[in-house]
XYZ file of C-alpha atoms in Angstrom:
613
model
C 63.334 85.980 108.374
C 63.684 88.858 110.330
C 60.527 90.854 108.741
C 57.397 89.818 107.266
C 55.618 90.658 104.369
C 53.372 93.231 104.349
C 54.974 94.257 108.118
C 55.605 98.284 109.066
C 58.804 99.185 109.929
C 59.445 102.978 111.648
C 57.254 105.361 111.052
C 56.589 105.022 106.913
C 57.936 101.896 105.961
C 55.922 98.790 105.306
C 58.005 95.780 103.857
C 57.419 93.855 100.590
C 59.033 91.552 99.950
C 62.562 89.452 100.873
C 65.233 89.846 98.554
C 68.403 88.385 100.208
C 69.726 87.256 102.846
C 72.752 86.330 104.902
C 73.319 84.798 108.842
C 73.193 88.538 110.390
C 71.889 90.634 107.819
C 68.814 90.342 105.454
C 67.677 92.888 102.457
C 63.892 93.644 101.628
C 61.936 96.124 99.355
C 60.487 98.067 100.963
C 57.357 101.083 100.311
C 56.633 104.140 101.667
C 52.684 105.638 102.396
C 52.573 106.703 99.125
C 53.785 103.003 97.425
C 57.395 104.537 96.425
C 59.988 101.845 96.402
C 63.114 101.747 98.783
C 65.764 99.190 99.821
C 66.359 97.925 103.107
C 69.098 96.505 104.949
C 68.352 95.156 108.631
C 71.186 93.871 111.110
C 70.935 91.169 113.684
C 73.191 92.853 116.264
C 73.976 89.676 117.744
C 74.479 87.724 115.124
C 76.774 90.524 113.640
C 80.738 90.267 113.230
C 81.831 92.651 115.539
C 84.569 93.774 112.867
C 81.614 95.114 111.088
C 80.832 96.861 113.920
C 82.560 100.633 114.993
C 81.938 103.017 117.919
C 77.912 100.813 118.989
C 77.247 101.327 114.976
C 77.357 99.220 112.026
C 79.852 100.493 110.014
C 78.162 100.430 106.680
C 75.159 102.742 108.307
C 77.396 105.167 109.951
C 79.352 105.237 106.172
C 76.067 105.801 103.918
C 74.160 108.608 107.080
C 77.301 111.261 105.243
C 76.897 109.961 102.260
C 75.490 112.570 99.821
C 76.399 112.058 95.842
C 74.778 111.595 92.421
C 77.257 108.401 91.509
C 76.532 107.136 94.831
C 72.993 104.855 96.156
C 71.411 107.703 98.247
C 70.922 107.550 101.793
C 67.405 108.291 103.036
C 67.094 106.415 107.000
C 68.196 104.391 109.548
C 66.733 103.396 113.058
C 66.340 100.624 115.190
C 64.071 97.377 115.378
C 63.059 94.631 118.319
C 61.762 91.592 118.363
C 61.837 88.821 120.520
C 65.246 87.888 119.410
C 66.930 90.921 120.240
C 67.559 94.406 118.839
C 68.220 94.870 114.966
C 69.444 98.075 112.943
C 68.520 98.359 109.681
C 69.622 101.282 106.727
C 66.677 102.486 104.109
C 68.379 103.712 100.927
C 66.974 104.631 97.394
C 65.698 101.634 95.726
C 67.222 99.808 92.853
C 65.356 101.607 89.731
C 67.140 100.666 86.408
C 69.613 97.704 85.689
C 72.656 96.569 87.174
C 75.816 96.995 84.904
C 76.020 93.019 84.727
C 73.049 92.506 83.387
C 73.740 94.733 80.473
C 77.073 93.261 80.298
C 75.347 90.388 79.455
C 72.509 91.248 77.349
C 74.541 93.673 74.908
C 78.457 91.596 75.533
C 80.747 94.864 75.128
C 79.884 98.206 75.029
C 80.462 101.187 72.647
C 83.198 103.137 73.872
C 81.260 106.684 74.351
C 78.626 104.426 76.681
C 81.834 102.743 78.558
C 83.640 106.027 79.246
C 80.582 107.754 80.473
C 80.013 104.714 82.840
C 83.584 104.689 84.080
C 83.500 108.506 84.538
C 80.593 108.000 86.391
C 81.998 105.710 88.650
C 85.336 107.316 89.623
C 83.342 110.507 90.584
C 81.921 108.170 92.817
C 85.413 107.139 93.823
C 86.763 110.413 93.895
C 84.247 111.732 96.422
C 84.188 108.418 98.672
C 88.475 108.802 98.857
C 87.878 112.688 99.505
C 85.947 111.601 102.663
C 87.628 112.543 106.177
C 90.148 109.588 106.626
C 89.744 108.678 103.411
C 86.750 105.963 102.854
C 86.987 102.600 100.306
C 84.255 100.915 98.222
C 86.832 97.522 97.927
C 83.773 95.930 95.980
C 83.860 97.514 92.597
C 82.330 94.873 90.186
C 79.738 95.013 87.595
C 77.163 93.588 90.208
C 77.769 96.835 92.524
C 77.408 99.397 89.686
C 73.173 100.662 88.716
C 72.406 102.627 85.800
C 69.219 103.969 87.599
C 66.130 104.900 85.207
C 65.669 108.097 87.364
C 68.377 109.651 86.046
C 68.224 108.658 82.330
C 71.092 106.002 83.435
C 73.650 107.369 85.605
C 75.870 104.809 87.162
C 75.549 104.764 91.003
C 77.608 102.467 93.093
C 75.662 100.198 95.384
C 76.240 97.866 97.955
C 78.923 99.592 100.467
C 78.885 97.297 102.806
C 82.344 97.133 102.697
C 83.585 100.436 103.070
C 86.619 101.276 105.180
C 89.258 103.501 105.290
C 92.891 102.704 104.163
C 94.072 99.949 106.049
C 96.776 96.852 106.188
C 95.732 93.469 107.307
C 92.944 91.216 108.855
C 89.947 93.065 106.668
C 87.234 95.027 109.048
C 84.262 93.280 106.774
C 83.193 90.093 105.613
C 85.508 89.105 102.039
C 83.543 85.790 101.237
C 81.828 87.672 99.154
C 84.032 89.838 96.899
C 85.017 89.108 93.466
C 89.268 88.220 93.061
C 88.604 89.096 89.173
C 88.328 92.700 89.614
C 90.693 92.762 93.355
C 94.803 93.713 92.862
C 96.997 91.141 93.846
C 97.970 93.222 97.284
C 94.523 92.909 98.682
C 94.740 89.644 98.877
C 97.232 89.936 100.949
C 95.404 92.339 103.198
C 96.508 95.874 101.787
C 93.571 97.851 100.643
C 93.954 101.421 99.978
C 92.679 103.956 96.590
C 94.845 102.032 94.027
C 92.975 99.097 94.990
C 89.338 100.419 93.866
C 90.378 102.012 90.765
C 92.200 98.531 89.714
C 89.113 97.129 90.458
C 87.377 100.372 88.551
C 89.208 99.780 85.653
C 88.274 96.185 85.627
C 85.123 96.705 84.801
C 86.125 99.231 82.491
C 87.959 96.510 80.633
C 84.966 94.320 80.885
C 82.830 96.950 79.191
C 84.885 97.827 76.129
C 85.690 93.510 75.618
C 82.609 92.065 77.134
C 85.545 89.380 79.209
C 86.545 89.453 82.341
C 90.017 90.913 83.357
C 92.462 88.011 82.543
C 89.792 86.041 80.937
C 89.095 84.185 84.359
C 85.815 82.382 84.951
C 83.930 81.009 87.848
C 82.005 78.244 88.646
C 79.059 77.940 91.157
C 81.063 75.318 93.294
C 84.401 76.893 93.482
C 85.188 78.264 97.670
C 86.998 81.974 97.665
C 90.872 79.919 97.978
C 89.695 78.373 95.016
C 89.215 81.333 92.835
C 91.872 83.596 94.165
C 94.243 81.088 93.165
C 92.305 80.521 89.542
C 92.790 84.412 89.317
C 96.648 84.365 89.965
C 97.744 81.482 88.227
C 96.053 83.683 84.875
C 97.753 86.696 86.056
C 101.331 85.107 85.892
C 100.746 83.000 82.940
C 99.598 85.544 81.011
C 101.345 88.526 82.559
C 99.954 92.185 82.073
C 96.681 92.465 80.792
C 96.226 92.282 76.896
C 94.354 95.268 75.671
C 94.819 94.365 72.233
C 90.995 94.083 71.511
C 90.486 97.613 72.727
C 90.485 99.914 69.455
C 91.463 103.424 71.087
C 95.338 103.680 71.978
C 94.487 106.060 74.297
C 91.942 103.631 76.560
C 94.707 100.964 76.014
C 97.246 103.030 77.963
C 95.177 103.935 80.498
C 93.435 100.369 81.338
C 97.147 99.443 81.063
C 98.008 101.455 83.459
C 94.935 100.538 86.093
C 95.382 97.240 85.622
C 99.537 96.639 85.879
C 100.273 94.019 88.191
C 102.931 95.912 89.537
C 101.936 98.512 92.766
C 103.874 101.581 92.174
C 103.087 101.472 88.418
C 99.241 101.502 88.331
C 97.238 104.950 89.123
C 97.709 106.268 92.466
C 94.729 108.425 92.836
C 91.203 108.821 90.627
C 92.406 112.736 89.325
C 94.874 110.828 87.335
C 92.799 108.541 85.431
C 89.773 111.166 84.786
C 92.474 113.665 83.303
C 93.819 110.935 81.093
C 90.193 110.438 79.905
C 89.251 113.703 79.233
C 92.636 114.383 77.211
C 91.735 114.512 73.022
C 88.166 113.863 74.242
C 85.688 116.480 72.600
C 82.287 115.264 73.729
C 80.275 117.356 76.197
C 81.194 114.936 79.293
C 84.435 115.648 78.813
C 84.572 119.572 78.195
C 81.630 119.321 81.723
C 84.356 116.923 83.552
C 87.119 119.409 82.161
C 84.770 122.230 83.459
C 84.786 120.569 86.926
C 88.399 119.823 87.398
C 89.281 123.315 86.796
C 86.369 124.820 89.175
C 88.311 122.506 91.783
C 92.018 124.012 90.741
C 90.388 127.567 91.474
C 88.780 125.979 94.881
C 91.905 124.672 96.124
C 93.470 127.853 95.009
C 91.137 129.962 96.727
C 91.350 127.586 99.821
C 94.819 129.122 101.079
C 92.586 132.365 102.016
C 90.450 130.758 104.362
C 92.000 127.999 105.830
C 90.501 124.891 103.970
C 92.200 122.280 104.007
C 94.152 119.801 101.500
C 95.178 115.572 101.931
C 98.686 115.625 102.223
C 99.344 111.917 101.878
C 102.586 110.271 101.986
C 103.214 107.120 99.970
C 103.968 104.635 102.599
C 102.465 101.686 104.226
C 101.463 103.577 106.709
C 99.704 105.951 105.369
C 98.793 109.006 106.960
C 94.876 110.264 107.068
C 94.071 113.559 105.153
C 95.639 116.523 107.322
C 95.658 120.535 107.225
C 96.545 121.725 104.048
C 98.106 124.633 105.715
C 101.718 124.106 106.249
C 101.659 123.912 110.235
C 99.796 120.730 109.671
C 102.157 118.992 107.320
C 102.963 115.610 108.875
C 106.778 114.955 109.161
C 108.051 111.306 109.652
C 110.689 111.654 112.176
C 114.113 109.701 110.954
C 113.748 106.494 112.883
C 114.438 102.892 111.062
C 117.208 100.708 109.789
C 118.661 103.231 107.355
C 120.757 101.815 104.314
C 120.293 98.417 106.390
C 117.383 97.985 104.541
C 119.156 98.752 101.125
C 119.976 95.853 98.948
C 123.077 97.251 96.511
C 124.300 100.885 95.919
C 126.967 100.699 97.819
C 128.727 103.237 95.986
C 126.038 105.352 96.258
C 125.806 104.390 99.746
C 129.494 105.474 100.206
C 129.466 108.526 98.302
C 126.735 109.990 100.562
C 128.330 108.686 104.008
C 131.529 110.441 102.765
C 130.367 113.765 100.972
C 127.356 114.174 102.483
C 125.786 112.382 105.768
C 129.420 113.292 107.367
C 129.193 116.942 106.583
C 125.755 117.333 107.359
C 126.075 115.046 111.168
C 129.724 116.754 112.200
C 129.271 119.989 112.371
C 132.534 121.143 114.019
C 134.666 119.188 111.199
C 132.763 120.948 108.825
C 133.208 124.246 110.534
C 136.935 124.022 110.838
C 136.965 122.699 107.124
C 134.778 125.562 105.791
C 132.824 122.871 104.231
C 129.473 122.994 102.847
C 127.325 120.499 102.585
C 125.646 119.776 98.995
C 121.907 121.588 98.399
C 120.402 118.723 97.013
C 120.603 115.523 94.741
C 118.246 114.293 91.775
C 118.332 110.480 91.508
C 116.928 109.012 87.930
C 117.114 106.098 85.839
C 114.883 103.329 84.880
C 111.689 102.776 87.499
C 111.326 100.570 90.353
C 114.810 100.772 90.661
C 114.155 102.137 94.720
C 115.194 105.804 93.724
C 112.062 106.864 96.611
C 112.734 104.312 99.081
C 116.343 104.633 99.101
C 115.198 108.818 99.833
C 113.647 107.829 103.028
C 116.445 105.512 104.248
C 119.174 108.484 103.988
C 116.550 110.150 106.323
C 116.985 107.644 108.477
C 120.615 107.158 108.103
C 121.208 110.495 109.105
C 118.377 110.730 111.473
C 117.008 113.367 110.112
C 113.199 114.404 109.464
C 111.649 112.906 106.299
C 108.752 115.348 103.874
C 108.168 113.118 100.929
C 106.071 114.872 98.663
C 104.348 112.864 95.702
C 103.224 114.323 92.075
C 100.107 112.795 92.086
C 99.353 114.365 95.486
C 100.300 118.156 95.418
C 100.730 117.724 91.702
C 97.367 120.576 90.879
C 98.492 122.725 93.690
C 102.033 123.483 92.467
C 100.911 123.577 88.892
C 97.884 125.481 89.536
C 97.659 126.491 92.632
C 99.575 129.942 94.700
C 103.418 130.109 94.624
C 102.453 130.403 98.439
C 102.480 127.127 99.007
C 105.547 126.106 97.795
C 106.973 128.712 99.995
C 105.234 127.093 103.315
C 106.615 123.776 102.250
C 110.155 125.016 102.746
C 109.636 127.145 105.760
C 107.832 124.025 107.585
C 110.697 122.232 106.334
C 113.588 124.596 107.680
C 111.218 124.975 110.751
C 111.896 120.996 111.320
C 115.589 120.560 110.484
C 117.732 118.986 109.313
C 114.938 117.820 107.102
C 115.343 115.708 103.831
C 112.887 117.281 101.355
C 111.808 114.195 99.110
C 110.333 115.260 95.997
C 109.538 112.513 93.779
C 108.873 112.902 89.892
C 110.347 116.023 90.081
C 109.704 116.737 86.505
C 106.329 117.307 87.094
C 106.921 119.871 89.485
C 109.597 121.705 87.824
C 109.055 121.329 83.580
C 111.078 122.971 81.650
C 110.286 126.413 80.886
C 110.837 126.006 77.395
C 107.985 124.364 75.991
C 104.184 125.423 76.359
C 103.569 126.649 79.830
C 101.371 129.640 81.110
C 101.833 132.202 83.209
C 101.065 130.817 86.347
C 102.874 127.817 85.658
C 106.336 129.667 84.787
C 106.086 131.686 87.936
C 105.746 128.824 90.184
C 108.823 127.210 88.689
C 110.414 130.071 89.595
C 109.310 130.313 92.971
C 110.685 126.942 93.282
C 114.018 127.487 91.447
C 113.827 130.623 94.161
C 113.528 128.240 97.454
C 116.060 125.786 96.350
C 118.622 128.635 96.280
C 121.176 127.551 99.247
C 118.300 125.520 100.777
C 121.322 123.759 102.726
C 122.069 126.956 105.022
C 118.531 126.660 106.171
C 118.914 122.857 107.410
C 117.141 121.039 104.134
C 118.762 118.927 102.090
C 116.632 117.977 98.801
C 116.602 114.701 96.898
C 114.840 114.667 93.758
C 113.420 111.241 91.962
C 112.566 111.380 88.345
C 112.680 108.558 85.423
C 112.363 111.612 83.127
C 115.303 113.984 84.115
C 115.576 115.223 80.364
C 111.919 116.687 81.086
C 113.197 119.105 84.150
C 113.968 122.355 84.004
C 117.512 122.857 83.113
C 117.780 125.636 85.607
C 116.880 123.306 88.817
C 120.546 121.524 87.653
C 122.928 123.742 88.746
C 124.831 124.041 91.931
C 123.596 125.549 94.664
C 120.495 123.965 94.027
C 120.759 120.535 92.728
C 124.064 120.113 93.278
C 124.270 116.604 91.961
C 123.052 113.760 89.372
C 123.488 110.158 90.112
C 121.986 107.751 87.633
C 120.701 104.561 89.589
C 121.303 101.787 86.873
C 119.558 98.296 87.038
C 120.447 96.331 90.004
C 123.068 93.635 89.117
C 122.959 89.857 90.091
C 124.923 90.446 93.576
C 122.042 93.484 94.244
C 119.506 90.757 92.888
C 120.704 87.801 95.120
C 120.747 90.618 98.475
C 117.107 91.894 97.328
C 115.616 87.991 97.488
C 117.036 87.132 100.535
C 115.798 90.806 102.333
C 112.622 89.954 100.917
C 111.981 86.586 102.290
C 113.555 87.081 105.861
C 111.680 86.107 108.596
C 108.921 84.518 105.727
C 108.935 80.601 106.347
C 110.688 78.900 103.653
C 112.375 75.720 102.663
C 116.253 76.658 102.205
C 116.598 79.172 99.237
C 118.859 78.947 96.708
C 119.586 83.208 96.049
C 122.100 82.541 93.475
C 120.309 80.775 91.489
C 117.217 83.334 91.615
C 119.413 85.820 90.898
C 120.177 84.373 87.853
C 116.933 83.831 86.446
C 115.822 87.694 87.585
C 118.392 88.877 85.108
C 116.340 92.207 83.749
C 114.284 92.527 87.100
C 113.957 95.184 89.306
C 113.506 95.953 93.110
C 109.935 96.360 92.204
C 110.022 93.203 89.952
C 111.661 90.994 92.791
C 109.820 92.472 95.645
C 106.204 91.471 93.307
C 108.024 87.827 92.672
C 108.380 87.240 96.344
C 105.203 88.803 97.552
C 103.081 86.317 95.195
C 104.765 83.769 95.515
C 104.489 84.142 99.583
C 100.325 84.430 98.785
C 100.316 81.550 96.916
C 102.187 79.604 99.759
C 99.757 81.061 102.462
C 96.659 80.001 100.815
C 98.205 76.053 100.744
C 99.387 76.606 104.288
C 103.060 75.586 103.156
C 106.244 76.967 103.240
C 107.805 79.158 100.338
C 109.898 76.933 98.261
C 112.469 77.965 95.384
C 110.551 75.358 92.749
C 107.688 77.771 93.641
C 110.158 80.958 93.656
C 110.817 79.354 90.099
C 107.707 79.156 88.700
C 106.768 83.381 89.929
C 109.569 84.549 88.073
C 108.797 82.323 85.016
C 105.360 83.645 84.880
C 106.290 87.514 85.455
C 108.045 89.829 82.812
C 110.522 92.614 83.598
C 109.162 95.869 84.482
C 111.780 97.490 82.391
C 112.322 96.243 78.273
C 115.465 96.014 76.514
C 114.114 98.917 74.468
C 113.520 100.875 76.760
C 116.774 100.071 79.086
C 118.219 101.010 76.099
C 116.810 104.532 75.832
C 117.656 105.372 80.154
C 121.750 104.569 79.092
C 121.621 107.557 76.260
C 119.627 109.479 78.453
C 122.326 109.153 81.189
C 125.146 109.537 78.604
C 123.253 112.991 77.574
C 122.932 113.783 80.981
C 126.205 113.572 82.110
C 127.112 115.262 78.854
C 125.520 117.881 79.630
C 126.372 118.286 83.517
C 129.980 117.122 82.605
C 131.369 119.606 84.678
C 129.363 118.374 88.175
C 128.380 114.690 87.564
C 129.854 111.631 89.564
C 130.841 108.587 88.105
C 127.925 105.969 87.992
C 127.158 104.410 91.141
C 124.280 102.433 92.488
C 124.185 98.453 92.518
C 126.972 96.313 91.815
């Protein structure tokens, strides 16, 4: 032990007792002069991993000193301790007053919904303010152990223990994992991607665990069992059973969304904690809700307000390299500069592919053939169809085909701004954009920037759609060329459809089994693996999609790490037996009359259908 009973520490701290302890870090109660409790954490420097370590300080201190929130275990000191085995630092933070969420978890089994919801709200504020932190900071230890309902404050969930937070990051993990729970971790962190989608899957986990008193997937541990052990118990559940079954949650509404946190696949699951609170909070009449309503809103006017005096806002773009929060003003807008492998990288669509190299990238790249043509090049393109179907990623590799600059600009990210927010900004957008040319102006789920006009929509809302049916006028003269994403075309503005600003509508269908065959073999390049039968996996992927086959190979490759061993095709097998298709019959079904109304409608400018074959 580091500490002894009854021993002062700084200035006002006496200790009383050992709670845990670890090789480099121990936890006591402590006391202050006047017998309050407090919790402290002391680090052996040199017994310390030096990944926990950043700039001389232990990361975890450094995180909690800025730390300032009610969902959050407050800060109160730090400082520094010697003995004769060398120097120690050590963190004093609230004490643990109340219960955890575990134990009532286990005392009560599930929860009544109004008690879960206000718990989960709870939490993502905590979330929400960690991920609003300057380079963006991560719990990655959301379980019910790490979640107090403190007696102070008449049980408000606080989220302890943050000894692992980071920032975004992909790879060898900057903290100790022995420790962290695989039944309420995504299936990317484990292989060393951990980034905002990651704590709210792991949010909504216990979520799930609160309105059905199991664990997600039903998985269970035993004392003996190492971390390989359990990881692997967690994904062999997750493929046999597939997406989680929210069957024994009552309310439709908390089915979708625990759905939705949960899915196994990446680009389907919440990308930021404003989504999941607004689906919450919609048809929810209790007084949380109309505060948390309250709240949002006083944030709309903020960030509205914000463009006066030079706050800023997190651009983030949705890559694996993911920028840090920069200037919401636009002469901060980070542009990724055209540089990569271009349609290389694209499995299929070689019509597509064609088309654009022909109407498009040739226009755009020879200028003096255009000029003695009088040609001019297209304003922009809206790709939709089914998801996961690469409509984004195949955005960013006609950037680089072209060489152009590359703004990709997400919903969920500027989403409150455009909706809410000055017609301003929009405007900046463009000019930064024309300021950079030739720039490829990437917005994806376009719908949600540009509704129609037709249904219920205020004011404000109707005059930023037509600011932005105002800047995609001729955008092409200015250097920009727009592509639009959407799996909801049918929900965007009619107007936005029309040449000289969308010029054109290409439906990108399901990929086919020659697309399917391409897509497993650019998956598992340079992965080691036993020889690879693509035909045949192409076969039984008949349904899947780029998503579908890029999840298939990905955990299958995790499983094959953990055993040390190569990826095989028995084991190739086996993934796609144990993962459904992304996209349903049913609902396949309902994306081939959309695209029949579609090109109905834009009969007299629509191409034929192109995309994989």
């Amino acid at each position: 032990m580091i500490l002894k009973e009854g021993q002062p520490i700084g200035e006002k701290w006496h200790v009383v007792y050992l709670i845990k302890e670890n090789p480099y870090a121990e936890s006591y109660r402590i006391e202050d002069e006047s017998g309050n409790p407090y919790f402290l954490k002391i680090y052996r420097l040199k017994n310390t991993p030096e990944k926990l370590i950043q700039d001389g300080e232990i990361t975890e201190i450094a995180a909690c000193r800025k730390l300032n929130h009610k969902n959050i275990v407050s800060y109160i000191d730090d400082g520094t301790y010697k003995d004769e085995a060398g120097e120690c630092r050590y963190l004093v933070a609230t004490y643990f007053s109340g219960e955890l969420l575990s134990e009532m978890i286990q005392r009560e089994g599930k929860l009544d919904k109004d008690t879960a919801v206000k718990i989960f709200i709870e939490m993502l504020q905590g979330l929400q303010y960690l991920h609003e932190q300057p380079g963006i900071l991560l719990h990655n230890d959301i379980n019910p152990t790490n979640v107090m309902l403190s007696s102070k404050t008449g049980g408000t969930a606080e989220l302890i223990d943050m000894g692992h937070v980071s920032p975004c990051f992909m790879g060898n993990a900057p903290f100790d994992i022995a420790d962290l729970d695989p039944r309420y971790a995504s299936g990317q962190s484990f292989l060393g991607k951990y980034d905002e989608r990651n704590d709210i899957f792991a949010a909504t986990g216990v979520f799930y665990t609160m309105l059905t008193g199991k664990t997600p997937w039903g998985v269970e541990f035993t004392p003996t069992m190492s971390r390989k052990e359990k990881i692997r118990l967690v994904q062999n559940a997750r493929k046999e059973q597939g997406e989680i079954n929210v069957d024994d949650i009552e309310d439709e509404n908390l089915q979708a969304i625990v759905a939705c946190g949960l899915s196994l696949s990446y680009t389907e699951r919440y990308e930021c904690v404003e989504e999941v609170l607004n689906d919450l909070i919609a048809d929810n009449d209790s007084e949380m809700a109309q505060q948390l309503r309250n709240e949002l809103a006083a944030r709309q006017r903020q960030d509205a307000d914000d463009e006066h005096d030079g706050s800023t806002f997190d651009w983030r773009s949705n890559n694996n390299d993911r920028s840090q929060a920069a200037s919401e003003t636009s002469a901060d807008i980070e542009i990724k500069k055209g540089n990569g492998n271009g349609f290389a990288d694209i499995a299929g669509m070689d019509d597509l592919k064609e088309m654009l190299r022909k109407r498009v990238i040739l226009i755009l790249k020879d200028k003096e053939l255009a000029e003695k043509y009088k040609l001019t090049p297209p304003n922009g393109m809206l790709l939709y169809g089914p998801p996961g179907c690469g409509k984004s990623f195949f955005a960013e590799k006609f950037a680089e085909e072209t060489g152009f600059n590359f703004i990709l600009v997400k919903a969920s990210d500027l989403g409150s701004i455009y909706i809410h927010g000055s017609q301003g900004k929009i405007a900046d957008l463009f000019k930064k954009a024309e300021e950079n040319a030739p720039t490829v102006l990437c917005f994806d789920e376009f719908d949600a920037f540009v509704p129609s006009r037709s249904g219920d929509m205020g004011t404000n809302q109707a005059g930023e759609v037509n600011e932005f049916l105002s800047q995609l006028n001729n955008c092409s003269k200015r250097g920009i060329f727009v592509i639009a994403t959407s799996n909801r075309p049918d929900k965007v503005d009619p107007a936005v459809l029309r040449t000289g600003r969308i010029d054109k509508q290409v439906y990108v269908p399901m990929p086919d089994a020659t697309a399917r065959r391409l897509m497993f073999e650019l998956y598992l390049k340079d992965r080691p693996c036993d020889e690879i039968d693509s035909e045949t996996l192409a076969e039984k992927s008949d349904g899947y999609v780029a998503s579908d086959i890029a999840y298939v190979v990905n955990e299958a490759a995790t499983i094959a790490a953990f055993n040390r061993e190569n990826i095989t095709q028995e084991l190739l097998l086996k993934t796609i037996e144990g993962i459904k298709p992304s996209v349903g019959k049913e609902l396949l079904k309902e994306y081939e009359e959309m695209r029949d109304k579609m090109e109905g409608i834009t009969r007299s400018n629509a191409l034929p259908r192109v995309g994989y074959r």
